[in-house]
């Protein structure tokens, strides 16, 4: 068993993802540490890359620019949809400004977007990752490698 994080390690860690101005987005400090399998999509790949090669017991802080973190905001992933074309199966049935809305593809795959604008005729859905175009700060304490 190694004390160095590998690309496929099962690890226990405390972490925090925050905006560069310090607003915490998600984290485990102050609660139970997370146990995650690297390489399975449980942690965003750019964050995984930060901790590969790090040792158990270490504390690290990383600042990831927008392009390295969750990518640039892509205007092509903003879709104006006429209300008449919105499927009855979407959730929630009545979208709210800045709320999440979920669509199902014919394959059954789910797509979630954020409502950026709405009026009586249409809604604008942003299918970018919520952190696209934003730099983030990633803080981590590697508790153990299982």
mmCIF file with all atom_site columns, N, CA and C in Angstrom, residues 46 64-78 116 126-136:
data_model
loop_
_atom_site.group_PDB
_atom_site.id
_atom_site.type_symbol
_atom_site.label_atom_id
_atom_site.label_alt_id
_atom_site.label_comp_id
_atom_site.label_asym_id
_atom_site.label_entity_id
_atom_site.label_seq_id
_atom_site.pdbx_PDB_ins_code
_atom_site.Cartn_x
_atom_site.Cartn_y
_atom_site.Cartn_z
_atom_site.occupancy
_atom_site.B_iso_or_equiv
_atom_site.pdbx_formal_charge
_atom_site.auth_seq_id
_atom_site.auth_comp_id
_atom_site.auth_asym_id
_atom_site.auth_atom_id
_atom_site.pdbx_PDB_model_num
ATOM 1  N N  . UNK A 1 46  ? -9.919  17.814 -13.173 1.00 0.00 ? 46  UNK A N  1
ATOM 2  C CA . UNK A 1 46  ? -8.874  18.809 -12.882 1.00 0.00 ? 46  UNK A CA 1
ATOM 3  C C  . UNK A 1 46  ? -8.467  18.820 -11.406 1.00 0.00 ? 46  UNK A C  1
ATOM 4  N N  . UNK A 1 64  ? -6.901  27.241 -9.500  1.00 0.00 ? 64  UNK A N  1
ATOM 5  C CA . UNK A 1 64  ? -7.047  26.796 -10.875 1.00 0.00 ? 64  UNK A CA 1
ATOM 6  C C  . UNK A 1 64  ? -7.750  27.887 -11.671 1.00 0.00 ? 64  UNK A C  1
ATOM 7  N N  . UNK A 1 65  ? -7.091  28.363 -12.704 1.00 0.00 ? 65  UNK A N  1
ATOM 8  C CA . UNK A 1 65  ? -7.716  29.353 -13.585 1.00 0.00 ? 65  UNK A CA 1
ATOM 9  C C  . UNK A 1 65  ? -8.894  28.693 -14.293 1.00 0.00 ? 65  UNK A C  1
ATOM 10 N N  . UNK A 1 66  ? -9.811  29.488 -14.784 1.00 0.00 ? 66  UNK A N  1
ATOM 11 C CA . UNK A 1 66  ? -11.056 28.989 -15.362 1.00 0.00 ? 66  UNK A CA 1
ATOM 12 C C  . UNK A 1 66  ? -10.830 27.906 -16.418 1.00 0.00 ? 66  UNK A C  1
ATOM 13 N N  . UNK A 1 67  ? -9.902  28.105 -17.316 1.00 0.00 ? 67  UNK A N  1
ATOM 14 C CA . UNK A 1 67  ? -9.679  27.150 -18.400 1.00 0.00 ? 67  UNK A CA 1
ATOM 15 C C  . UNK A 1 67  ? -9.175  25.817 -17.871 1.00 0.00 ? 67  UNK A C  1
ATOM 16 N N  . UNK A 1 68  ? -8.412  25.841 -16.775 1.00 0.00 ? 68  UNK A N  1
ATOM 17 C CA . UNK A 1 68  ? -7.881  24.605 -16.194 1.00 0.00 ? 68  UNK A CA 1
ATOM 18 C C  . UNK A 1 68  ? -8.902  23.950 -15.269 1.00 0.00 ? 68  UNK A C  1
ATOM 19 N N  . UNK A 1 69  ? -9.747  24.740 -14.660 1.00 0.00 ? 69  UNK A N  1
ATOM 20 C CA . UNK A 1 69  ? -10.700 24.199 -13.684 1.00 0.00 ? 69  UNK A CA 1
ATOM 21 C C  . UNK A 1 69  ? -11.880 23.534 -14.385 1.00 0.00 ? 69  UNK A C  1
ATOM 22 N N  . UNK A 1 70  ? -12.842 24.298 -14.816 1.00 0.00 ? 70  UNK A N  1
ATOM 23 C CA . UNK A 1 70  ? -14.062 23.747 -15.414 1.00 0.00 ? 70  UNK A CA 1
ATOM 24 C C  . UNK A 1 70  ? -14.291 24.284 -16.821 1.00 0.00 ? 70  UNK A C  1
ATOM 25 N N  . UNK A 1 71  ? -13.263 24.861 -17.400 1.00 0.00 ? 71  UNK A N  1
ATOM 26 C CA . UNK A 1 71  ? -13.330 25.326 -18.777 1.00 0.00 ? 71  UNK A CA 1
ATOM 27 C C  . UNK A 1 71  ? -13.929 26.706 -18.918 1.00 0.00 ? 71  UNK A C  1
ATOM 28 N N  . UNK A 1 72  ? -13.747 27.251 -20.094 1.00 0.00 ? 72  UNK A N  1
ATOM 29 C CA . UNK A 1 72  ? -14.308 28.564 -20.404 1.00 0.00 ? 72  UNK A CA 1
ATOM 30 C C  . UNK A 1 72  ? -15.821 28.437 -20.577 1.00 0.00 ? 72  UNK A C  1
ATOM 31 N N  . UNK A 1 73  ? -16.511 29.507 -20.330 1.00 0.00 ? 73  UNK A N  1
ATOM 32 C CA . UNK A 1 73  ? -17.961 29.537 -20.558 1.00 0.00 ? 73  UNK A CA 1
ATOM 33 C C  . UNK A 1 73  ? -18.193 29.522 -22.060 1.00 0.00 ? 73  UNK A C  1
ATOM 34 N N  . UNK A 1 74  ? -18.994 28.564 -22.542 1.00 0.00 ? 74  UNK A N  1
ATOM 35 C CA . UNK A 1 74  ? -19.243 28.398 -23.965 1.00 0.00 ? 74  UNK A CA 1
ATOM 36 C C  . UNK A 1 74  ? -20.619 28.965 -24.310 1.00 0.00 ? 74  UNK A C  1
ATOM 37 N N  . UNK A 1 75  ? -20.674 30.080 -25.036 1.00 0.00 ? 75  UNK A N  1
ATOM 38 C CA . UNK A 1 75  ? -21.972 30.676 -25.380 1.00 0.00 ? 75  UNK A CA 1
ATOM 39 C C  . UNK A 1 75  ? -22.867 29.750 -26.202 1.00 0.00 ? 75  UNK A C  1
ATOM 40 N N  . UNK A 1 76  ? -22.286 28.783 -26.886 1.00 0.00 ? 76  UNK A N  1
ATOM 41 C CA . UNK A 1 76  ? -23.094 27.843 -27.674 1.00 0.00 ? 76  UNK A CA 1
ATOM 42 C C  . UNK A 1 76  ? -23.900 26.888 -26.792 1.00 0.00 ? 76  UNK A C  1
ATOM 43 N N  . UNK A 1 77  ? -23.547 26.817 -25.518 1.00 0.00 ? 77  UNK A N  1
ATOM 44 C CA . UNK A 1 77  ? -24.300 25.971 -24.591 1.00 0.00 ? 77  UNK A CA 1
ATOM 45 C C  . UNK A 1 77  ? -25.436 26.731 -23.908 1.00 0.00 ? 77  UNK A C  1
ATOM 46 N N  . UNK A 1 78  ? -25.698 27.942 -24.381 1.00 0.00 ? 78  UNK A N  1
ATOM 47 C CA . UNK A 1 78  ? -26.848 28.731 -23.939 1.00 0.00 ? 78  UNK A CA 1
ATOM 48 C C  . UNK A 1 78  ? -27.936 28.518 -24.990 1.00 0.00 ? 78  UNK A C  1
ATOM 49 N N  . UNK A 1 116 ? -31.352 31.094 -17.125 1.00 0.00 ? 116 UNK A N  1
ATOM 50 C CA . UNK A 1 116 ? -30.698 32.405 -17.089 1.00 0.00 ? 116 UNK A CA 1
ATOM 51 C C  . UNK A 1 116 ? -31.661 33.541 -17.427 1.00 0.00 ? 116 UNK A C  1
ATOM 52 N N  . UNK A 1 126 ? -28.770 27.578 -19.610 1.00 0.00 ? 126 UNK A N  1
ATOM 53 C CA . UNK A 1 126 ? -27.317 27.535 -19.695 1.00 0.00 ? 126 UNK A CA 1
ATOM 54 C C  . UNK A 1 126 ? -26.880 26.116 -19.326 1.00 0.00 ? 126 UNK A C  1
ATOM 55 N N  . UNK A 1 127 ? -26.347 25.377 -20.317 1.00 0.00 ? 127 UNK A N  1
ATOM 56 C CA . UNK A 1 127 ? -25.903 24.012 -20.092 1.00 0.00 ? 127 UNK A CA 1
ATOM 57 C C  . UNK A 1 127 ? -24.418 23.919 -19.762 1.00 0.00 ? 127 UNK A C  1
ATOM 58 N N  . UNK A 1 128 ? -23.753 25.051 -19.558 1.00 0.00 ? 128 UNK A N  1
ATOM 59 C CA . UNK A 1 128 ? -22.364 25.047 -19.103 1.00 0.00 ? 128 UNK A CA 1
ATOM 60 C C  . UNK A 1 128 ? -22.309 24.526 -17.673 1.00 0.00 ? 128 UNK A C  1
ATOM 61 N N  . UNK A 1 129 ? -21.147 23.993 -17.283 1.00 0.00 ? 129 UNK A N  1
ATOM 62 C CA . UNK A 1 129 ? -20.936 23.645 -15.875 1.00 0.00 ? 129 UNK A CA 1
ATOM 63 C C  . UNK A 1 129 ? -21.121 24.924 -15.070 1.00 0.00 ? 129 UNK A C  1
ATOM 64 N N  . UNK A 1 130 ? -21.744 24.866 -13.909 1.00 0.00 ? 130 UNK A N  1
ATOM 65 C CA . UNK A 1 130 ? -21.963 26.094 -13.121 1.00 0.00 ? 130 UNK A CA 1
ATOM 66 C C  . UNK A 1 130 ? -20.692 26.879 -12.808 1.00 0.00 ? 130 UNK A C  1
ATOM 67 N N  . UNK A 1 131 ? -19.535 26.207 -12.811 1.00 0.00 ? 131 UNK A N  1
ATOM 68 C CA . UNK A 1 131 ? -18.273 26.901 -12.532 1.00 0.00 ? 131 UNK A CA 1
ATOM 69 C C  . UNK A 1 131 ? -17.473 27.225 -13.796 1.00 0.00 ? 131 UNK A C  1
ATOM 70 N N  . UNK A 1 132 ? -18.041 26.973 -14.970 1.00 0.00 ? 132 UNK A N  1
ATOM 71 C CA . UNK A 1 132 ? -17.352 27.302 -16.215 1.00 0.00 ? 132 UNK A CA 1
ATOM 72 C C  . UNK A 1 132 ? -17.077 28.803 -16.264 1.00 0.00 ? 132 UNK A C  1
ATOM 73 N N  . UNK A 1 133 ? -15.882 29.141 -16.673 1.00 0.00 ? 133 UNK A N  1
ATOM 74 C CA . UNK A 1 133 ? -15.502 30.546 -16.781 1.00 0.00 ? 133 UNK A CA 1
ATOM 75 C C  . UNK A 1 133 ? -15.052 31.163 -15.469 1.00 0.00 ? 133 UNK A C  1
ATOM 76 N N  . UNK A 1 134 ? -14.961 30.341 -14.407 1.00 0.00 ? 134 UNK A N  1
ATOM 77 C CA . UNK A 1 134 ? -14.573 30.870 -13.097 1.00 0.00 ? 134 UNK A CA 1
ATOM 78 C C  . UNK A 1 134 ? -13.333 30.158 -12.583 1.00 0.00 ? 134 UNK A C  1
ATOM 79 N N  . UNK A 1 135 ? -12.432 30.935 -12.024 1.00 0.00 ? 135 UNK A N  1
ATOM 80 C CA . UNK A 1 135 ? -11.283 30.348 -11.341 1.00 0.00 ? 135 UNK A CA 1
ATOM 81 C C  . UNK A 1 135 ? -11.757 29.829 -9.993  1.00 0.00 ? 135 UNK A C  1
ATOM 82 N N  . UNK A 1 136 ? -11.136 28.749 -9.519  1.00 0.00 ? 136 UNK A N  1
ATOM 83 C CA . UNK A 1 136 ? -11.506 28.189 -8.217  1.00 0.00 ? 136 UNK A CA 1
ATOM 84 C C  . UNK A 1 136 ? -10.270 27.925 -7.382  1.00 0.00 ? 136 UNK A C  1
#
